[in-house]
PDB file of C-alpha atoms and ligand atoms in Angstrom:
ATOM      1  CA  UNK Z   2      -0.202   0.191  -0.136  1.00 83.00           C
ATOM      2  CA  UNK Z   3       1.335   3.553  -1.043  1.00 81.00           C
ATOM      3  CA  UNK Z   4       0.686   5.679   2.093  1.00 84.00           C
ATOM      4  CA  UNK Z   5       0.879   8.683   0.011  1.00 79.00           C
ATOM      5  CA  UNK Z   6      -2.385   8.069  -1.528  1.00 75.00           C
ATOM      6  CA  UNK Z   7      -3.810   7.533   2.038  1.00 80.00           C
ATOM      7  CA  UNK Z   8      -3.583  11.131   2.851  1.00 81.00           C
ATOM      8  CA  UNK Z   9      -6.616  12.751   2.928  1.00 88.00           C
ATOM      9  CA  UNK Z  10      -6.488  15.404   0.446  1.00 92.00           C
ATOM     10  CA  UNK Z  11      -8.821  16.566  -2.619  1.00 95.00           C
ATOM     11  CA  UNK Z  12      -7.950  16.738  -6.424  1.00 97.00           C
ATOM     12  CA  UNK Z  13      -8.033  20.341  -8.061  1.00 98.00           C
ATOM     13  CA  UNK Z  14      -7.277  22.010 -11.302  1.00 98.00           C
ATOM     14  CA  UNK Z  15      -5.291  25.010 -10.945  1.00 98.00           C
ATOM     15  CA  UNK Z  16      -5.775  27.622 -13.504  1.00 98.00           C
ATOM     16  CA  UNK Z  17      -3.368  30.563 -14.308  1.00 98.00           C
ATOM     17  CA  UNK Z  18      -2.627  33.151 -16.691  1.00 98.00           C
ATOM     18  CA  UNK Z  19       0.101  35.709 -17.552  1.00 98.00           C
ATOM     19  CA  UNK Z  20      -0.011  37.972 -20.514  1.00 96.00           C
ATOM     20  CA  UNK Z  21      -1.365  35.978 -23.347  1.00 94.00           C
ATOM     21  CA  UNK Z  22      -0.145  32.699 -21.678  1.00 97.00           C
ATOM     22  CA  UNK Z  23      -2.223  30.382 -19.836  1.00 96.00           C
ATOM     23  CA  UNK Z  24      -2.353  27.011 -18.446  1.00 96.00           C
ATOM     24  CA  UNK Z  25      -3.748  24.484 -15.820  1.00 97.00           C
ATOM     25  CA  UNK Z  26      -2.648  21.760 -14.135  1.00 98.00           C
ATOM     26  CA  UNK Z  27      -4.103  18.940 -11.552  1.00 98.00           C
ATOM     27  CA  UNK Z  28      -2.741  19.455  -7.988  1.00 97.00           C
ATOM     28  CA  UNK Z  29      -3.549  17.617  -4.700  1.00 96.00           C
ATOM     29  CA  UNK Z  30      -2.376  20.413  -2.390  1.00 97.00           C
ATOM     30  CA  UNK Z  31      -4.844  22.811  -2.263  1.00 98.00           C
ATOM     31  CA  UNK Z  32      -5.375  23.580   1.609  1.00 97.00           C
ATOM     32  CA  UNK Z  33      -7.387  26.126   3.789  1.00 97.00           C
ATOM     33  CA  UNK Z  34      -5.169  27.734   6.111  1.00 97.00           C
ATOM     34  CA  UNK Z  35      -7.242  30.431   7.930  1.00 97.00           C
ATOM     35  CA  UNK Z  36     -11.266  30.933   7.866  1.00 96.00           C
ATOM     36  CA  UNK Z  37     -11.003  35.034   8.641  1.00 96.00           C
ATOM     37  CA  UNK Z  38      -9.381  36.024   6.596  1.00 95.00           C
ATOM     38  CA  UNK Z  39      -9.948  33.164   4.085  1.00 96.00           C
ATOM     39  CA  UNK Z  40      -6.550  31.924   3.092  1.00 98.00           C
ATOM     40  CA  UNK Z  41      -5.032  29.068   1.517  1.00 98.00           C
ATOM     41  CA  UNK Z  42      -1.912  27.409   0.284  1.00 98.00           C
ATOM     42  CA  UNK Z  43      -1.055  25.434  -2.746  1.00 98.00           C
ATOM     43  CA  UNK Z  44       2.259  23.507  -3.427  1.00 98.00           C
ATOM     44  CA  UNK Z  45       3.579  23.531  -7.064  1.00 98.00           C
ATOM     45  CA  UNK Z  46       6.284  22.108  -8.972  1.00 97.00           C
ATOM     46  CA  UNK Z  47       8.753  24.580 -10.270  1.00 97.00           C
ATOM     47  CA  UNK Z  48       8.810  22.918 -13.454  1.00 96.00           C
ATOM     48  CA  UNK Z  49       5.116  22.975 -14.501  1.00 97.00           C
ATOM     49  CA  UNK Z  50       4.156  25.641 -16.642  1.00 98.00           C
ATOM     50  CA  UNK Z  51       1.266  26.796 -14.229  1.00 98.00           C
ATOM     51  CA  UNK Z  52       3.860  27.500 -11.646  1.00 98.00           C
ATOM     52  CA  UNK Z  53       5.576  30.060 -13.718  1.00 98.00           C
ATOM     53  CA  UNK Z  54       2.407  31.623 -14.561  1.00 98.00           C
ATOM     54  CA  UNK Z  55       1.327  32.051 -10.679  1.00 98.00           C
ATOM     55  CA  UNK Z  56       4.611  33.375  -9.870  1.00 98.00           C
ATOM     56  CA  UNK Z  57       4.696  35.992 -12.727  1.00 98.00           C
ATOM     57  CA  UNK Z  58       1.204  37.312 -12.266  1.00 98.00           C
ATOM     58  CA  UNK Z  59       0.789  36.764  -8.743  1.00 98.00           C
ATOM     59  CA  UNK Z  60      -2.938  35.302  -9.104  1.00 98.00           C
ATOM     60  CA  UNK Z  61      -4.580  32.078  -9.936  1.00 98.00           C
ATOM     61  CA  UNK Z  62      -8.080  30.009  -9.847  1.00 98.00           C
ATOM     62  CA  UNK Z  63      -8.066  26.752  -8.093  1.00 98.00           C
ATOM     63  CA  UNK Z  64     -11.543  24.505  -9.464  1.00 98.00           C
ATOM     64  CA  UNK Z  65     -12.916  21.766  -6.987  1.00 98.00           C
ATOM     65  CA  UNK Z  66     -13.310  18.478  -8.619  1.00 98.00           C
ATOM     66  CA  UNK Z  67     -16.004  16.014  -7.925  1.00 98.00           C
ATOM     67  CA  UNK Z  68     -16.307  12.279  -8.127  1.00 98.00           C
ATOM     68  CA  UNK Z  69     -17.954  12.904 -11.622  1.00 98.00           C
ATOM     69  CA  UNK Z  70     -14.900  13.744 -13.359  1.00 98.00           C
ATOM     70  CA  UNK Z  71     -13.721  12.006 -16.167  1.00 97.00           C
ATOM     71  CA  UNK Z  72      -9.959  10.289 -16.406  1.00 97.00           C
ATOM     72  CA  UNK Z  73      -9.734  12.528 -19.667  1.00 97.00           C
ATOM     73  CA  UNK Z  74      -9.830  15.584 -17.513  1.00 98.00           C
ATOM     74  CA  UNK Z  75      -7.288  14.330 -15.198  1.00 97.00           C
ATOM     75  CA  UNK Z  76      -4.989  13.513 -18.197  1.00 97.00           C
ATOM     76  CA  UNK Z  77      -5.918  17.000 -20.171  1.00 98.00           C
ATOM     77  CA  UNK Z  78      -4.694  18.784 -17.050  1.00 98.00           C
ATOM     78  CA  UNK Z  79      -2.387  16.554 -15.332  1.00 96.00           C
ATOM     79  CA  UNK Z  80      -0.259  14.475 -17.615  1.00 95.00           C
ATOM     80  CA  UNK Z  81       0.814  17.398 -20.336  1.00 95.00           C
ATOM     81  CA  UNK Z  82       2.262  20.582 -20.223  1.00 96.00           C
ATOM     82  CA  UNK Z  83       0.636  23.954 -21.256  1.00 96.00           C
ATOM     83  CA  UNK Z  84       3.977  24.744 -22.838  1.00 95.00           C
ATOM     84  CA  UNK Z  85       3.189  22.226 -25.461  1.00 94.00           C
ATOM     85  CA  UNK Z  86      -0.828  22.115 -25.790  1.00 96.00           C
ATOM     86  CA  UNK Z  87      -3.758  24.540 -25.109  1.00 97.00           C
ATOM     87  CA  UNK Z  88      -5.579  22.733 -22.379  1.00 98.00           C
ATOM     88  CA  UNK Z  89      -8.811  24.831 -22.984  1.00 97.00           C
ATOM     89  CA  UNK Z  90      -8.822  23.714 -26.534  1.00 97.00           C
ATOM     90  CA  UNK Z  91     -12.096  21.930 -27.410  1.00 97.00           C
ATOM     91  CA  UNK Z  92     -13.565  22.354 -23.916  1.00 98.00           C
ATOM     92  CA  UNK Z  93     -16.192  24.814 -22.442  1.00 98.00           C
ATOM     93  CA  UNK Z  94     -14.668  27.150 -19.809  1.00 98.00           C
ATOM     94  CA  UNK Z  95     -15.841  30.408 -17.891  1.00 97.00           C
ATOM     95  CA  UNK Z  96     -13.718  33.455 -17.560  1.00 97.00           C
ATOM     96  CA  UNK Z  97     -13.439  34.430 -13.727  1.00 97.00           C
ATOM     97  CA  UNK Z  98     -13.522  37.805 -12.368  1.00 96.00           C
ATOM     98  CA  UNK Z  99      -9.706  37.926 -12.635  1.00 97.00           C
ATOM     99  CA  UNK Z 100      -9.276  37.056 -16.065  1.00 97.00           C
ATOM    100  CA  UNK Z 101      -8.517  33.493 -15.575  1.00 98.00           C
ATOM    101  CA  UNK Z 102     -10.309  30.526 -17.534  1.00 98.00           C
ATOM    102  CA  UNK Z 103     -11.755  27.850 -15.762  1.00 98.00           C
ATOM    103  CA  UNK Z 104     -12.881  24.737 -17.095  1.00 98.00           C
ATOM    104  CA  UNK Z 105     -16.747  24.358 -17.307  1.00 98.00           C
ATOM    105  CA  UNK Z 106     -17.318  20.646 -17.790  1.00 97.00           C
ATOM    106  CA  UNK Z 107     -18.608  17.743 -16.001  1.00 97.00           C
ATOM    107  CA  UNK Z 108     -16.536  17.215 -12.581  1.00 98.00           C
ATOM    108  CA  UNK Z 109     -16.154  20.971 -11.909  1.00 98.00           C
ATOM    109  CA  UNK Z 110     -17.958  21.931  -8.676  1.00 98.00           C
ATOM    110  CA  UNK Z 111     -16.550  25.492  -8.687  1.00 98.00           C
ATOM    111  CA  UNK Z 112     -13.942  27.485  -7.930  1.00 98.00           C
ATOM    112  CA  UNK Z 113     -11.744  30.086  -5.959  1.00 98.00           C
ATOM    113  CA  UNK Z 114     -10.208  33.142  -7.737  1.00 98.00           C
ATOM    114  CA  UNK Z 115      -7.193  33.812  -5.476  1.00 98.00           C
ATOM    115  CA  UNK Z 116      -4.425  36.253  -5.247  1.00 98.00           C
ATOM    116  CA  UNK Z 117      -0.768  35.386  -3.954  1.00 98.00           C
ATOM    117  CA  UNK Z 118      -0.105  36.961  -0.551  1.00 98.00           C
ATOM    118  CA  UNK Z 119       3.217  35.295  -0.060  1.00 98.00           C
ATOM    119  CA  UNK Z 120       5.452  32.332  -1.567  1.00 98.00           C
ATOM    120  CA  UNK Z 121       7.950  29.813   0.328  1.00 98.00           C
ATOM    121  CA  UNK Z 122      10.612  28.367  -1.706  1.00 98.00           C
ATOM    122  CA  UNK Z 123      10.471  24.495  -0.817  1.00 97.00           C
ATOM    123  CA  UNK Z 124      13.458  23.634  -3.374  1.00 97.00           C
ATOM    124  CA  UNK Z 125      11.696  21.714  -5.739  1.00 96.00           C
ATOM    125  CA  UNK Z 126       8.315  23.383  -5.358  1.00 97.00           C
ATOM    126  CA  UNK Z 127       6.869  26.830  -4.283  1.00 98.00           C
ATOM    127  CA  UNK Z 128       4.351  27.068  -1.629  1.00 98.00           C
ATOM    128  CA  UNK Z 129       2.024  29.858  -2.567  1.00 98.00           C
ATOM    129  CA  UNK Z 130      -0.295  31.383   0.366  1.00 98.00           C
ATOM    130  CA  UNK Z 131      -3.549  32.711  -1.366  1.00 98.00           C
ATOM    131  CA  UNK Z 132      -6.158  34.648  -0.365  1.00 98.00           C
ATOM    132  CA  UNK Z 133      -9.989  34.774  -1.862  1.00 98.00           C
ATOM    133  CA  UNK Z 134     -11.010  37.368  -4.529  1.00 97.00           C
ATOM    134  CA  UNK Z 135     -14.093  35.626  -5.562  1.00 96.00           C
ATOM    135  CA  UNK Z 136     -15.741  32.110  -5.347  1.00 96.00           C
ATOM    136  CA  UNK Z 137     -18.482  30.577  -7.403  1.00 97.00           C
ATOM    137  CA  UNK Z 138     -20.355  27.148  -7.215  1.00 98.00           C
ATOM    138  CA  UNK Z 139     -21.111  25.477 -10.757  1.00 97.00           C
ATOM    139  CA  UNK Z 140     -23.323  22.833  -8.789  1.00 97.00           C
ATOM    140  CA  UNK Z 141     -25.863  22.559  -6.060  1.00 95.00           C
ATOM    141  CA  UNK Z 142     -24.496  19.216  -4.673  1.00 95.00           C
ATOM    142  CA  UNK Z 143     -21.752  16.663  -5.092  1.00 95.00           C
ATOM    143  CA  UNK Z 144     -19.014  14.799  -3.528  1.00 97.00           C
ATOM    144  CA  UNK Z 145     -15.713  16.447  -3.639  1.00 97.00           C
ATOM    145  CA  UNK Z 146     -12.900  13.979  -5.415  1.00 97.00           C
ATOM    146  CA  UNK Z 147      -9.949  12.795  -3.112  1.00 95.00           C
ATOM    147  CA  UNK Z 148      -6.801  11.293  -4.194  1.00 91.00           C
ATOM    148  CA  UNK Z 149      -7.828   8.074  -2.741  1.00 91.00           C
ATOM    149  CA  UNK Z 150     -11.110   8.037  -4.779  1.00 94.00           C
ATOM    150  CA  UNK Z 151      -9.198   8.912  -7.842  1.00 95.00           C
ATOM    151  CA  UNK Z 152      -6.772   5.772  -7.392  1.00 90.00           C
ATOM    152  CA  UNK Z 153      -9.515   3.344  -6.879  1.00 92.00           C
ATOM    153  CA  UNK Z 154     -12.202   4.462  -9.072  1.00 96.00           C
ATOM    154  CA  UNK Z 155     -11.131   6.715 -11.771  1.00 96.00           C
ATOM    155  CA  UNK Z 156      -7.626   5.974 -12.697  1.00 94.00           C
ATOM    156  CA  UNK Z 157      -7.743   3.013 -15.112  1.00 92.00           C
ATOM    157  CA  UNK Z 158      -6.769  -0.198 -13.686  1.00 86.00           C
ATOM    158  CA  UNK Z 159      -4.084  -2.092 -15.859  1.00 76.00           C
ATOM    159  CA  UNK Z 160      -5.477  -5.468 -17.558  1.00 71.00           C
ATOM    160  CA  UNK Z 161      -4.397  -8.473 -15.798  1.00 65.00           C
ATOM    161  CA  UNK Z 162      -2.827  -9.734 -18.983  1.00 62.00           C
ATOM    162  CA  UNK Z 163      -0.984  -6.435 -19.460  1.00 56.00           C
ATOM    163  CA  UNK Z 164       0.454  -6.618 -15.894  1.00 55.00           C
ATOM    164  CA  UNK Z 165       1.710 -10.222 -16.757  1.00 62.00           C
ATOM    165  CA  UNK Z 166       3.405  -9.324 -19.989  1.00 71.00           C
ATOM    166  CA  UNK Z 167       4.658  -5.462 -19.504  1.00 81.00           C
ATOM    167  CA  UNK Z 168       7.453  -4.615 -17.167  1.00 89.00           C
ATOM    168  CA  UNK Z 169       6.334  -1.711 -14.502  1.00 91.00           C
ATOM    169  CA  UNK Z 170       8.539   0.662 -12.881  1.00 94.00           C
ATOM    170  CA  UNK Z 171       7.595   2.602  -9.667  1.00 92.00           C
ATOM    171  CA  UNK Z 172       8.554   6.035  -8.864  1.00 91.00           C
ATOM    172  CA  UNK Z 173      10.058   5.880  -5.087  1.00 89.00           C
ATOM    173  CA  UNK Z 174       9.280   9.407  -4.686  1.00 83.00           C
ATOM    174  CA  UNK Z 175       5.315   9.539  -5.434  1.00 86.00           C
ATOM    175  CA  UNK Z 176       4.245   5.916  -6.187  1.00 86.00           C
ATOM    176  CA  UNK Z 177       3.340   6.660  -9.870  1.00 90.00           C
ATOM    177  CA  UNK Z 178       3.567   3.564 -12.000  1.00 91.00           C
ATOM    178  CA  UNK Z 179       5.102   3.328 -15.737  1.00 93.00           C
ATOM    179  CA  UNK Z 180       4.481   0.483 -17.747  1.00 90.00           C
ATOM    180  CA  UNK Z 181       6.829  -0.474 -20.374  1.00 90.00           C
ATOM    181  CA  UNK Z 182      10.557   0.207 -20.847  1.00 91.00           C
ATOM    182  CA  UNK Z 183      11.733   2.962 -18.973  1.00 94.00           C
ATOM    183  CA  UNK Z 184      13.665   5.649 -21.152  1.00 93.00           C
ATOM    184  CA  UNK Z 185      16.885   6.692 -19.440  1.00 93.00           C
ATOM    185  CA  UNK Z 186      15.548  10.525 -19.849  1.00 93.00           C
ATOM    186  CA  UNK Z 187      12.051   9.461 -18.267  1.00 94.00           C
ATOM    187  CA  UNK Z 188      10.620  12.343 -16.104  1.00 92.00           C
ATOM    188  CA  UNK Z 189       7.979  11.321 -13.655  1.00 91.00           C
ATOM    189  CA  UNK Z 190       4.583  13.083 -14.783  1.00 87.00           C
ATOM    190  CA  UNK Z 191       3.531  13.509 -11.158  1.00 85.00           C
ATOM    191  CA  UNK Z 192       6.675  14.578  -9.329  1.00 87.00           C
ATOM    192  CA  UNK Z 193       9.201  15.428 -12.093  1.00 87.00           C
ATOM    193  CA  UNK Z 194      11.738  13.118 -10.406  1.00 89.00           C
ATOM    194  CA  UNK Z 195      14.345  11.425 -12.889  1.00 92.00           C
ATOM    195  CA  UNK Z 196      14.402   7.702 -13.805  1.00 94.00           C
ATOM    196  CA  UNK Z 197      16.925   7.192 -11.444  1.00 94.00           C
ATOM    197  CA  UNK Z 198      14.459   7.593  -8.780  1.00 93.00           C
ATOM    198  CA  UNK Z 199      12.151   4.551 -10.402  1.00 92.00           C
ATOM    199  CA  UNK Z 200      12.529   0.895  -9.369  1.00 94.00           C
ATOM    200  CA  UNK Z 201      11.352  -2.076 -11.402  1.00 92.00           C
ATOM    201  CA  UNK Z 202       8.303  -3.956  -9.770  1.00 88.00           C
ATOM    202  CA  UNK Z 203       9.144  -7.476  -9.247  1.00 79.00           C
TER     203      UNK Z 203
HETATM  204  C1  FMN S   8      -3.312  13.158  -9.426  1.00 95.30           C
HETATM  205  C2  FMN S   8      -2.196  14.218  -9.737  1.00 95.30           C
HETATM  206  C3  FMN S   8      -2.088  14.914  -8.784  1.00 95.30           C
HETATM  207  C4  FMN S   8      -0.771  16.274  -9.025  1.00 95.30           C
HETATM  208  N1  FMN S   8      -0.711  17.052  -8.073  1.00 95.30           N
HETATM  209  C5  FMN S   8       0.266  18.078  -8.403  1.00 95.30           C
HETATM  210  C6  FMN S   8       0.607  19.055  -7.256  1.00 95.30           C
HETATM  211  O1  FMN S   8       0.358  18.775  -6.213  1.00 95.30           O
HETATM  212  N2  FMN S   8       1.448  19.854  -7.483  1.00 95.30           N
HETATM  213  C7  FMN S   8       2.176  20.046  -8.704  1.00 95.30           C
HETATM  214  O2  FMN S   8       2.992  20.692  -8.993  1.00 95.30           O
HETATM  215  N3  FMN S   8       1.594  19.100  -9.772  1.00 95.30           N
HETATM  216  C8  FMN S   8       0.958  18.006  -9.291  1.00 95.30           C
HETATM  217  N4  FMN S   8       0.555  17.165 -10.530  1.00 95.30           N
HETATM  218  C9  FMN S   8       1.205  17.095 -11.839  1.00 95.30           C
HETATM  219  C10 FMN S   8       0.882  18.416 -12.693  1.00 95.30           C
HETATM  220  O3  FMN S   8      -0.488  18.320 -12.773  1.00 95.30           O
HETATM  221  C11 FMN S   8       1.332  17.990 -14.187  1.00 95.30           C
HETATM  222  O4  FMN S   8       2.820  17.997 -14.123  1.00 95.30           O
HETATM  223  C12 FMN S   8       0.892  19.095 -15.209  1.00 95.30           C
HETATM  224  O5  FMN S   8       0.988  18.327 -16.471  1.00 95.30           O
HETATM  225  C13 FMN S   8       1.563  20.196 -15.375  1.00 95.30           C
HETATM  226  O6  FMN S   8       1.219  20.866 -16.443  1.00 95.30           O
HETATM  227  P1  FMN S   8       1.709  22.387 -17.042  1.00 95.30           P
HETATM  228  O7  FMN S   8       3.172  22.393 -17.103  1.00 95.30           O
HETATM  229  O8  FMN S   8       0.813  22.954 -17.892  1.00 95.30           O
HETATM  230  O9  FMN S   8       1.410  23.435 -15.531  1.00 95.30           O
HETATM  231  C14 FMN S   8      -0.385  16.092 -10.177  1.00 95.30           C
HETATM  232  C15 FMN S   8      -0.905  15.280 -11.316  1.00 95.30           C
HETATM  233  C16 FMN S   8      -1.877  14.270 -11.193  1.00 95.30           C
HETATM  234  C17 FMN S   8      -2.194  13.417 -12.124  1.00 95.30           C
END
């Protein structure tokens, strides 16, 4: 059992824009810090395009995902970079009061529009401390998506036959599983650690 997946946390889409550039990425690090004033934190990998956009603009939007979320949404926002694709291409979106797009698709329960109060350098990541500018619900009810629910019910399970035939590599840092041969320049799509941090699953 990977205990990292058992830490109770939600999954969210972080959206950001700086000038004409915009992106969004899946995060599991959105946490409320104080109620009055309403403040939050997110921790974002410095290699993520979204990180640079939040850092440059001092603003972002965090959308809350529900258990209705399709794996396609996780793939769109969490497994490719906005440096090479327009993640809002081909999907409905709303533009928030701070001018940042937020996906308006199945699984998005609503969003917080936020401004950066301070940053903490965490080495590989930056923690942004945020305060609310606006929040808006898209749905009246629903269950928030947790990391545990995602692992158990949304992330596709590899077929048994595939498991038997295909070699698998597990990231020792975050538990991500790569199937098939591991290229030497492989970078973990979740935590961005290199191939040297993977070990073969026996
Ligand atoms: C389930 C899941 C959780 C993730 N959590 C985080 C996170 O908390 N922080 C982070 O920086 N990246 C996280 N990621 C990785 C980013 O979403 C991913 O690297 C994304 O492709 C970055 O896109 P960008 O370069 O357009 O910003 C997560 C990905 C997945 C699939």
